[in-house]
XYZ file of N, CA and C in Angstrom:
366
model
N 12.121 49.984 -16.393
C 11.881 48.714 -16.878
C 10.470 48.191 -16.432
N 9.858 47.434 -17.252
C 8.601 46.798 -16.885
C 8.930 45.617 -16.006
N 8.258 45.468 -14.886
C 8.457 44.365 -13.969
C 7.398 43.300 -14.288
N 7.872 42.093 -14.636
C 7.061 41.053 -15.010
C 7.000 39.947 -13.948
N 5.954 39.244 -13.815
C 5.743 38.215 -12.843
C 5.175 36.976 -13.542
N 5.930 35.865 -13.502
C 5.375 34.614 -14.001
C 4.777 33.790 -12.873
N 3.833 32.948 -13.297
C 3.174 32.065 -12.346
C 2.598 30.871 -13.125
N 2.257 29.830 -12.349
C 1.635 28.679 -12.961
C 2.546 27.436 -13.080
N 3.777 27.565 -12.705
C 4.580 26.418 -12.801
C 4.340 25.377 -11.715
N 4.877 24.238 -11.926
C 4.682 23.116 -10.922
C 5.181 21.865 -11.508
N 4.741 20.818 -10.759
C 5.081 19.435 -11.184
C 3.937 18.776 -11.890
N 4.310 18.197 -13.036
C 3.300 17.602 -13.872
C 3.859 16.324 -14.471
N 2.982 15.401 -14.721
C 3.426 14.107 -15.322
C 3.623 14.252 -16.843
N 4.464 13.426 -17.364
C 4.619 13.457 -18.881
C 3.282 13.296 -19.540
N 3.018 14.089 -20.549
C 1.737 14.024 -21.232
C 0.762 15.058 -20.677
N 0.999 15.565 -19.495
C 0.115 16.532 -18.874
C 0.226 18.013 -19.350
N -0.532 18.851 -18.779
C -0.537 20.185 -19.204
C -0.360 21.220 -18.033
N 0.078 22.364 -18.457
C 0.180 23.489 -17.472
C -0.035 24.771 -18.241
N -0.547 25.724 -17.607
C -0.662 27.072 -18.177
C 0.061 28.091 -17.359
N 1.093 28.679 -17.962
C 1.883 29.695 -17.290
C 1.233 31.083 -17.648
N 1.433 31.998 -16.708
C 0.896 33.385 -16.910
C 2.028 34.322 -16.760
N 1.974 35.431 -17.452
C 2.955 36.513 -17.315
C 2.120 37.765 -17.114
N 2.335 38.503 -16.074
C 1.638 39.659 -15.772
C 2.658 40.798 -15.295
N 2.145 41.961 -15.396
C 2.971 43.201 -14.967
C 2.061 44.105 -14.200
N 1.932 43.865 -12.872
C 1.145 44.803 -12.043
C 1.706 46.230 -12.143
N 0.766 47.135 -12.474
C 1.113 48.511 -12.549
C 1.568 48.948 -13.919
N 1.635 48.067 -14.895
C 2.082 48.330 -16.260
C 1.058 47.800 -17.260
N 0.864 48.493 -18.341
C 0.058 47.918 -19.408
C 0.989 47.300 -20.486
N 0.646 46.028 -20.744
C 1.511 45.295 -21.612
C 1.034 45.254 -23.125
N -0.002 45.957 -23.348
C -0.652 45.890 -24.713
C 0.247 46.316 -25.834
N 1.270 47.238 -25.573
C 2.125 47.726 -26.640
C 3.373 46.792 -26.802
N 3.495 45.832 -25.882
C 4.752 45.016 -25.841
C 4.523 43.619 -26.514
N 5.655 43.253 -27.171
C 5.765 41.826 -27.534
C 6.217 41.072 -26.291
N 5.726 39.885 -26.032
C 6.100 39.125 -24.915
C 6.673 37.731 -25.367
N 7.824 37.511 -24.908
C 8.515 36.253 -25.259
C 8.666 35.334 -24.072
N 8.610 34.056 -24.328
C 8.927 33.066 -23.272
C 10.241 32.419 -23.556
N 11.081 32.274 -22.550
C 12.342 31.651 -22.586
C 12.320 30.614 -21.552
N 13.223 29.609 -21.614
C 13.375 28.589 -20.567
C 14.817 28.245 -20.512
N 15.238 27.822 -19.319
C 16.554 27.386 -19.052
C 16.585 26.184 -18.119
N 17.156 25.157 -18.580
C 17.364 23.914 -17.765
C 18.704 23.906 -17.222
N 18.933 23.202 -16.067
C 20.241 23.066 -15.608
C 21.233 22.569 -16.572
N 22.407 23.196 -16.703
C 23.432 22.790 -17.629
C 23.189 23.213 -19.033
N 22.074 23.837 -19.320
C 21.723 24.197 -20.682
C 21.725 25.723 -20.869
N 21.837 26.120 -22.085
C 21.754 27.579 -22.350
C 20.307 27.949 -22.428
N 20.022 29.236 -22.174
C 18.657 29.761 -22.273
C 18.150 29.547 -23.659
N 16.939 29.106 -23.783
C 16.315 28.776 -25.056
C 15.026 29.576 -25.249
N 14.864 30.150 -26.451
C 13.634 30.828 -26.698
C 12.519 29.778 -26.962
N 11.327 30.018 -26.427
C 10.227 29.096 -26.536
C 9.188 29.564 -27.452
N 8.800 30.854 -27.201
C 7.743 31.430 -28.043
C 7.702 32.948 -27.913
N 6.954 33.556 -28.726
C 6.756 35.039 -28.604
C 5.507 35.348 -29.359
N 4.772 36.299 -28.705
C 3.513 36.864 -29.208
C 3.665 38.358 -29.416
N 3.344 38.844 -30.577
C 3.465 40.248 -30.891
C 2.333 41.012 -30.200
N 2.565 42.375 -30.188
C 1.639 43.242 -29.507
C 0.261 43.271 -30.225
N 0.271 42.974 -31.536
C -0.990 42.926 -32.307
C -1.845 41.747 -32.091
N -1.291 40.750 -31.462
C -1.888 39.435 -31.225
C -2.150 38.606 -32.484
N -1.667 39.078 -33.653
C -1.790 38.476 -34.928
C -0.565 37.593 -35.179
N 0.538 37.783 -34.510
C 1.729 37.139 -34.766
C 2.105 36.280 -33.483
N 2.426 35.009 -33.752
C 2.895 34.163 -32.731
C 3.994 33.289 -33.244
N 5.031 33.007 -32.508
C 6.216 32.306 -32.988
C 6.492 31.180 -31.906
N 6.981 30.048 -32.389
C 7.324 28.942 -31.538
C 8.585 28.313 -31.938
N 9.365 27.887 -30.987
C 10.522 27.081 -31.214
C 10.125 25.700 -31.701
N 10.975 25.099 -32.582
C 10.600 23.786 -33.150
C 10.351 22.776 -32.056
N 11.020 22.831 -30.929
C 10.827 21.808 -29.954
C 9.469 21.848 -29.257
N 8.719 22.916 -29.416
C 7.401 23.015 -28.731
C 6.329 23.241 -29.726
N 6.549 23.305 -31.007
C 5.489 23.532 -31.991
C 4.461 22.405 -31.936
N 3.242 22.748 -31.907
C 2.133 21.797 -31.874
C 1.798 21.413 -30.437
N 2.572 21.793 -29.422
C 2.329 21.470 -28.094
C 2.028 22.697 -27.159
N 2.723 23.724 -27.429
C 2.589 25.013 -26.738
C 1.787 26.016 -27.515
N 1.016 26.821 -26.784
C 0.224 27.867 -27.464
C 0.374 29.145 -26.618
N 0.778 30.241 -27.233
C 0.945 31.496 -26.531
C -0.226 32.421 -26.905
N -0.825 33.051 -25.941
C -1.895 33.982 -26.288
C -1.829 35.194 -25.246
N -2.618 36.182 -25.564
C -2.618 37.307 -24.648
C -3.994 37.769 -24.476
N -4.314 38.217 -23.328
C -5.599 38.831 -22.969
C -5.385 40.201 -22.424
N -5.452 41.134 -23.367
C -5.082 42.546 -23.002
C -6.040 43.098 -22.007
N -7.315 42.565 -21.981
C -8.245 43.117 -20.962
C -7.734 42.723 -19.545
N -7.123 41.613 -19.469
C -6.597 41.139 -18.168
C -5.114 41.505 -17.993
N -4.529 42.106 -19.016
C -3.098 42.460 -19.027
C -2.269 41.315 -18.668
N -2.523 40.201 -19.274
C -1.895 38.944 -19.032
C -1.486 38.119 -20.369
N -0.403 37.551 -20.315
C 0.009 36.676 -21.441
C 0.142 35.273 -20.919
N -0.381 34.312 -21.687
C -0.383 32.925 -21.233
C 0.437 32.103 -22.129
N 1.073 31.018 -21.563
C 1.616 30.014 -22.324
C 0.979 28.681 -21.878
N 0.198 28.154 -22.779
C -0.492 26.877 -22.558
C 0.444 25.774 -22.975
N 0.767 24.877 -22.126
C 1.725 23.806 -22.496
C 0.920 22.496 -22.299
N 1.019 21.704 -23.397
C 0.302 20.384 -23.379
C 1.268 19.386 -23.879
N 0.941 18.175 -23.672
C 1.767 16.992 -24.058
C 3.260 17.148 -23.591
N 3.288 17.599 -22.314
C 4.591 17.874 -21.769
C 5.525 16.695 -21.629
N 6.768 16.893 -21.895
C 7.863 15.919 -21.892
C 8.853 16.247 -20.814
N 9.524 15.194 -20.352
C 10.638 15.520 -19.427
C 11.552 16.573 -19.741
N 11.903 16.589 -21.102
C 12.836 17.648 -21.527
C 12.315 19.047 -21.603
N 11.007 19.139 -21.270
C 10.518 20.499 -21.100
C 10.781 21.075 -19.706
N 11.290 20.230 -18.820
C 11.691 20.696 -17.538
C 12.679 21.834 -17.503
N 12.304 22.972 -16.910
C 13.124 24.166 -16.896
C 12.577 25.225 -16.148
N 13.284 26.290 -15.823
C 12.666 27.506 -15.328
C 12.229 28.290 -16.541
N 10.980 28.700 -16.523
C 10.394 29.517 -17.618
C 10.326 30.936 -17.229
N 10.733 31.794 -18.121
C 10.749 33.203 -18.004
C 9.938 33.917 -19.040
N 9.245 34.975 -18.741
C 8.764 35.770 -19.697
C 9.511 37.105 -19.876
N 9.540 37.723 -20.988
C 10.312 38.930 -21.207
C 9.525 39.836 -22.166
N 9.739 41.076 -22.003
C 8.974 42.055 -22.786
C 9.960 43.032 -23.531
N 9.491 43.322 -24.731
C 10.119 44.275 -25.592
C 9.135 44.762 -26.573
N 9.496 45.743 -27.388
C 8.537 46.279 -28.402
C 8.374 45.277 -29.553
N 9.428 44.456 -29.788
C 9.340 43.518 -30.903
C 9.834 42.114 -30.505
N 9.252 41.105 -31.182
C 9.612 39.650 -30.938
C 11.046 39.437 -31.394
N 11.730 38.636 -30.667
C 13.134 38.233 -30.967
C 13.409 36.927 -30.380
N 14.267 36.115 -30.889
C 14.806 34.938 -30.280
C 16.006 35.125 -29.490
N 16.474 36.350 -29.489
C 17.686 36.665 -28.785
C 17.299 37.342 -27.407
N 17.508 36.616 -26.305
C 17.207 37.145 -25.027
C 17.776 38.458 -24.677
N 18.971 38.677 -25.290
C 19.667 40.026 -25.002
C 18.818 41.223 -25.580
N 17.881 40.945 -26.473
C 17.085 42.071 -26.957
C 16.006 42.535 -25.993
N 15.819 41.710 -24.939
C 14.733 42.015 -24.069
C 15.310 42.700 -22.691
N 14.717 43.795 -22.393
C 15.177 44.503 -21.256
C 14.415 44.284 -20.025
N 13.279 43.563 -20.162
C 12.470 43.292 -18.968
C 12.166 41.868 -18.801
N 12.332 41.284 -17.637
C 12.275 39.829 -17.333
C 11.551 39.613 -16.056
N 10.866 38.469 -16.086
C 10.239 38.045 -14.809
C 11.295 37.293 -14.006
N 10.795 36.802 -12.831
C 11.692 36.001 -11.861
C 11.822 34.559 -12.311
N 10.890 34.127 -13.183
C 10.908 32.721 -13.525
C 10.007 31.841 -12.694
N 9.506 30.797 -13.322
C 8.641 29.751 -12.631
C 9.138 28.415 -13.067
N 9.255 27.557 -12.103
C 9.769 26.211 -12.323
C 8.748 25.334 -12.877
N 9.044 24.603 -13.953
C 8.228 23.635 -14.516
C 9.015 22.273 -14.492
N 8.399 21.265 -13.854
C 9.061 20.017 -13.742
C 8.128 18.945 -14.249
N 8.604 18.246 -15.298
C 7.822 17.206 -15.919
C 8.480 15.830 -15.525
N 7.789 15.098 -14.629
C 8.344 13.838 -14.179
C 7.225 12.969 -13.685
N 7.413 11.672 -13.865
C 6.431 10.700 -13.361
C 6.788 10.356 -11.920
């Protein structure tokens, strides 16, 4: 399995921005689709976005459309989730996951990171 590492989480005020990173030291991610999921306490895991290996395809959950942007930098072997106009309801642990194809079903992904906490609060 590919070992993924998320970073960039933290505490931010409502309306603020954060950029999350997903990396895989020792692995090349260029052939993989990378999805972002999040899970808040008491809630089910929710798909946030996914970017295909070709970088031509990106998908977003309705809750984050227009506010979040996923991108990949294959030269840096890193996938980013730029989060803007953050809301308290965005508070969750954010995970990245890798598979050959994008999917909204977390069970389709065999590789996951450890998660990074995002807290949106004043």
